PDB file of C-alpha atoms in Angstrom:
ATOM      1  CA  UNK A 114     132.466 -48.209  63.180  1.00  0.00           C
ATOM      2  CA  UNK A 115     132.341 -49.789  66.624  1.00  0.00           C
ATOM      3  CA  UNK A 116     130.242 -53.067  67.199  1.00  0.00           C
ATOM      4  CA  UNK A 117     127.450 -53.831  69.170  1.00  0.00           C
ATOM      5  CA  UNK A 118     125.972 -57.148  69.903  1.00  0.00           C
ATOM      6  CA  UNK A 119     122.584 -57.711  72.022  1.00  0.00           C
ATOM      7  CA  UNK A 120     122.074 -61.250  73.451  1.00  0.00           C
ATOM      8  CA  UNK A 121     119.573 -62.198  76.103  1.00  0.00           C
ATOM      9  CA  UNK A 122     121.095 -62.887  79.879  1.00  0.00           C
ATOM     10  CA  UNK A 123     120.495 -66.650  81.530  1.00  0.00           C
ATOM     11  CA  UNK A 124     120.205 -66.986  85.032  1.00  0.00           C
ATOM     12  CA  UNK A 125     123.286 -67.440  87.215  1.00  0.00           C
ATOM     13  CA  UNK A 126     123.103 -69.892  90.189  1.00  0.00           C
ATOM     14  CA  UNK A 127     126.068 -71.756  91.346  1.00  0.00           C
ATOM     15  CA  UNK A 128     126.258 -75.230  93.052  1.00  0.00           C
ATOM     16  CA  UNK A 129     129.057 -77.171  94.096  1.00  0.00           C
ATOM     17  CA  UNK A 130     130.480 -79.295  91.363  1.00  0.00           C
ATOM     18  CA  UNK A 131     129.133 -77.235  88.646  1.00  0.00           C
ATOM     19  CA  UNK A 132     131.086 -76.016  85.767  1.00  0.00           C
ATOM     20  CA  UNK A 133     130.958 -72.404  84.663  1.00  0.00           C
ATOM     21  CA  UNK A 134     129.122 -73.013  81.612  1.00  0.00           C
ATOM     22  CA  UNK A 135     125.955 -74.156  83.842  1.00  0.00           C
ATOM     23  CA  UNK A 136     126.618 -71.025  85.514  1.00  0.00           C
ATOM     24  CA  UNK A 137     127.690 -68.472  83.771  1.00  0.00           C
ATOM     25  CA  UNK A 138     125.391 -65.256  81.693  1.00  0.00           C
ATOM     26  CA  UNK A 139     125.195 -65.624  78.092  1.00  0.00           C
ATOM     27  CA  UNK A 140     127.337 -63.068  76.637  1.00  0.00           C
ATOM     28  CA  UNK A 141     125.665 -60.123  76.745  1.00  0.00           C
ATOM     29  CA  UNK A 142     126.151 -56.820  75.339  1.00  0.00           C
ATOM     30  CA  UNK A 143     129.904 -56.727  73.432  1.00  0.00           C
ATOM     31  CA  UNK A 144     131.998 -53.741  71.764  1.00  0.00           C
ATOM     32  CA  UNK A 145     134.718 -53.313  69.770  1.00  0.00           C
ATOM     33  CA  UNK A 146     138.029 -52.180  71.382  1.00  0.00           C
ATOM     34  CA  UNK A 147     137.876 -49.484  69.185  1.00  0.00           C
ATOM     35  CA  UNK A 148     134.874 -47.986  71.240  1.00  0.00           C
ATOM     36  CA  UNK A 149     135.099 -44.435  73.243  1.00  0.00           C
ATOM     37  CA  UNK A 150     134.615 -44.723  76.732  1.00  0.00           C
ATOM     38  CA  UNK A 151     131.718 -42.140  77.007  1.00  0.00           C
ATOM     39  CA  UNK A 152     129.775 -45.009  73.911  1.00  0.00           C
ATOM     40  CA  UNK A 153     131.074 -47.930  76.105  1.00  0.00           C
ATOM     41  CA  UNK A 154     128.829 -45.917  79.047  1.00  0.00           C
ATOM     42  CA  UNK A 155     125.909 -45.412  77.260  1.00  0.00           C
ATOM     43  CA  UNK A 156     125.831 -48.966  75.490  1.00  0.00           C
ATOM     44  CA  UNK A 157     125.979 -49.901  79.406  1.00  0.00           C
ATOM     45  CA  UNK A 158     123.377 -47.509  80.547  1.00  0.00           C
ATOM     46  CA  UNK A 159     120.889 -48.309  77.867  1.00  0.00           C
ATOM     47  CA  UNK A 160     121.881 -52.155  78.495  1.00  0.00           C
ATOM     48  CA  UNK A 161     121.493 -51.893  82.515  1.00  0.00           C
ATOM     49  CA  UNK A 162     124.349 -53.973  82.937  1.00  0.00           C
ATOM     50  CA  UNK A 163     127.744 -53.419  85.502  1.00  0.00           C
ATOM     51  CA  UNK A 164     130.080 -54.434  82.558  1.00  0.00           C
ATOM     52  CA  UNK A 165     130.658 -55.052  78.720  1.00  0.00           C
ATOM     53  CA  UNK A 166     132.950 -57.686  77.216  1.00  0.00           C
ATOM     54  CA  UNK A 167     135.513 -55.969  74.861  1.00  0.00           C
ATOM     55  CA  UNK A 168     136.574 -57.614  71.263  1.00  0.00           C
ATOM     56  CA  UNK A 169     138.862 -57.247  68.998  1.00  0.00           C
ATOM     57  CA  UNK A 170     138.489 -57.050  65.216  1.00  0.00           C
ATOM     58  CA  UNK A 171     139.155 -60.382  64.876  1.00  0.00           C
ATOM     59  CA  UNK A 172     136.262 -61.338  67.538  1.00  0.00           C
ATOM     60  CA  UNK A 173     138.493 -62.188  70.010  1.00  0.00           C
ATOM     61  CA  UNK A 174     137.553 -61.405  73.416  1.00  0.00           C
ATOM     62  CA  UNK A 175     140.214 -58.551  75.034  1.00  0.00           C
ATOM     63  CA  UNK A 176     139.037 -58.136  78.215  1.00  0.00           C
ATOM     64  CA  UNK A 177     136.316 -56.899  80.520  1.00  0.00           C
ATOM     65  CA  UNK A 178     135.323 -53.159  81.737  1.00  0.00           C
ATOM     66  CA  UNK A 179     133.055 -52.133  84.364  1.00  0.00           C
ATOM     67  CA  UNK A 180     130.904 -49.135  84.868  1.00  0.00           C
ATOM     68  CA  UNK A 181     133.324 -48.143  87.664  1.00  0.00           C
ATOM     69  CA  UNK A 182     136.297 -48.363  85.462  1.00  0.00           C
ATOM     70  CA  UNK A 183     134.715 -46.303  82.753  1.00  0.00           C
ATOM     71  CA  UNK A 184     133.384 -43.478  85.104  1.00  0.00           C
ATOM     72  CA  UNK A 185     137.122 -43.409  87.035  1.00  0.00           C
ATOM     73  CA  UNK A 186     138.449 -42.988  83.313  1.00  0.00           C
ATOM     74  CA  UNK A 187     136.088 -40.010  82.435  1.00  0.00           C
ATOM     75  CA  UNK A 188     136.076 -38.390  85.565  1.00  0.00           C
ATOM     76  CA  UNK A 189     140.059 -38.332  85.642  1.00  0.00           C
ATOM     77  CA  UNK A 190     142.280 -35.166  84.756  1.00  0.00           C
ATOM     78  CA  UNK A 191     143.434 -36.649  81.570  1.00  0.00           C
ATOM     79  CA  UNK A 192     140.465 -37.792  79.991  1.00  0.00           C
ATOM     80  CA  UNK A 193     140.047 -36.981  76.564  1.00  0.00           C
ATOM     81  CA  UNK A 194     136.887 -38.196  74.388  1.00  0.00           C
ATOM     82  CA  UNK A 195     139.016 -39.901  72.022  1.00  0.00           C
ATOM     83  CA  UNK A 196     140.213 -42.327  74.423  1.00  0.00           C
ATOM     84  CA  UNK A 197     138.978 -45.883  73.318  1.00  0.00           C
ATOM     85  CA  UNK A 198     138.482 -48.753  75.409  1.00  0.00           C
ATOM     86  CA  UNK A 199     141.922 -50.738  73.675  1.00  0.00           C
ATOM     87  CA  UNK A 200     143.518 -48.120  75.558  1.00  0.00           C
ATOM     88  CA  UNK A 201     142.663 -48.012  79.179  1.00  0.00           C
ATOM     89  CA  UNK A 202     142.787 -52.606  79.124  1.00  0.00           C
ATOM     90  CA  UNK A 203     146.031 -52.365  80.147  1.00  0.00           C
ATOM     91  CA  UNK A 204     147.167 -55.991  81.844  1.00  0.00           C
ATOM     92  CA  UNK A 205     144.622 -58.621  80.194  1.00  0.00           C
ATOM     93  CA  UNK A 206     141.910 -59.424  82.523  1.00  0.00           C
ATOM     94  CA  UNK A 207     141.533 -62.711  83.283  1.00  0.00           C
ATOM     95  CA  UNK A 208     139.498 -65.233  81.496  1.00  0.00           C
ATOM     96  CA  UNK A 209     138.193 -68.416  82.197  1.00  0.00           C
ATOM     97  CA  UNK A 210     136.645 -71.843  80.364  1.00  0.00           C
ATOM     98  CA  UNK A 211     133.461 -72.843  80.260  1.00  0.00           C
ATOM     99  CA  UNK A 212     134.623 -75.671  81.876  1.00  0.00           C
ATOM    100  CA  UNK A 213     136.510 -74.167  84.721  1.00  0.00           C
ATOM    101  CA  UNK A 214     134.748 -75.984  88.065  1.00  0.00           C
ATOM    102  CA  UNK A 215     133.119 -73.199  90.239  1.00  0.00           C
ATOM    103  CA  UNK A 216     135.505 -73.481  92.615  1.00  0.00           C
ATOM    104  CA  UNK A 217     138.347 -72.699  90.753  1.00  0.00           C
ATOM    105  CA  UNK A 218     136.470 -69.425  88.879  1.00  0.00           C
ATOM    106  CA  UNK A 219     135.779 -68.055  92.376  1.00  0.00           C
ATOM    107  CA  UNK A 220     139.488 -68.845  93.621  1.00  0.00           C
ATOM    108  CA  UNK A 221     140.761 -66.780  90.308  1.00  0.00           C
ATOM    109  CA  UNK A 222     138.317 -64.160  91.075  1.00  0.00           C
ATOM    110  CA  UNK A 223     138.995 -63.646  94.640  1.00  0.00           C
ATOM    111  CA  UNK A 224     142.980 -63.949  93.880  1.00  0.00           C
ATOM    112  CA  UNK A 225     142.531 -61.370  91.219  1.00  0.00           C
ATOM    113  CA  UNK A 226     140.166 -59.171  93.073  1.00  0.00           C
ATOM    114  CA  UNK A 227     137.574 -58.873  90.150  1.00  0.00           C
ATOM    115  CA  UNK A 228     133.499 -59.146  90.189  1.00  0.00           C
ATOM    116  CA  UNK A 229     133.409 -60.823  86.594  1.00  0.00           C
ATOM    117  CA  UNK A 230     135.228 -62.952  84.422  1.00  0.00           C
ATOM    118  CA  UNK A 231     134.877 -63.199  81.026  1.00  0.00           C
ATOM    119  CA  UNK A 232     134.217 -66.844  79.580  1.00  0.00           C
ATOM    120  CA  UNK A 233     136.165 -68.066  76.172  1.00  0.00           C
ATOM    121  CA  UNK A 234     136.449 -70.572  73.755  1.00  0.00           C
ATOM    122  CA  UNK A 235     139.377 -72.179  72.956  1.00  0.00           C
ATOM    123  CA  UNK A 236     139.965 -69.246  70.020  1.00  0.00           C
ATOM    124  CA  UNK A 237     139.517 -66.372  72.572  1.00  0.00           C
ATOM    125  CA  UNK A 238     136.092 -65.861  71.467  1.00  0.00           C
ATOM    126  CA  UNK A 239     133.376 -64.746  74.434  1.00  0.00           C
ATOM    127  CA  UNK A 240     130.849 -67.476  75.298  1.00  0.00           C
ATOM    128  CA  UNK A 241     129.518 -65.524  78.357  1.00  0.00           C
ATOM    129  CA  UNK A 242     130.520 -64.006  81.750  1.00  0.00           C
ATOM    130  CA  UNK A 243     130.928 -65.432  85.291  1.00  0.00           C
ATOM    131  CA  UNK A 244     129.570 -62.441  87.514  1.00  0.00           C
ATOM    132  CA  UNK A 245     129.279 -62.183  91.296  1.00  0.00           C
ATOM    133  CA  UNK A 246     125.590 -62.437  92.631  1.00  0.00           C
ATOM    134  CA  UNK A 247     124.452 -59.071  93.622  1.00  0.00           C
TER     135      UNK A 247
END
């Protein structure tokens, strides 16, 4: 059984000096690394969002996908519809702290070339995501 979880989105503004907590999305939509890529799509569609947060059993945030990755995944020559999200992660994603100053989430996200962080707790569970303004 894969799990779902619906919260409502904050609004994301950034200022100089802010932390991302005052800046970052509530959590949003999350599954369960256990998830098949072609759910993870349509828990995305029916969401309207760019990405999902990805848990383990435990809770434990595992990473991040985006629509992108999803659609590269199904559209490649070895896709199979039993592939689950725990096993295109690969390298974790990095993560940040609620606490993290802005500046330093958007010098991880530029170093690591990624749109969206996800934001944990100090037991790896997801608090929210830092997204690029679009």
């Amino acid at each position: 059984m894969t799990l779902v979880q619906m919260q409502p989105r904050s609004t994301n503004a950034t200022a100089v000096g802010r932390t991302v907590a005052e800046a970052m999305d509530t959590a949003g939509p999350q599954v369960c690394d256990d998830t098949t890529v072609e759910v993870a799509l349509s828990v995305m569609a029916s969401a309207r969002t760019r990405h999902l947060l990805v848990c383990d059993d435990s809770g434990r945030c595992t990473g991040l996908v985006t629509h992108a990755q999803l659609a590269a995944v199904r559209d490649g020559s070895a896709y199979s519809d039993r592939i689950q999200l725990r096993d295109i992660l690969g390298d974790r994603r990095p993560f940040t702290s609620p606490v993290t100053t802005m500046a330093e989430a958007g010098h991880m996200m530029r170093y690591s070339d990624v749109d969206a962080l996800p934001v944990v707790d100090e037991h790896g569970s997801a608090l929210g995501v830092l997204a690029v303004a679009r």
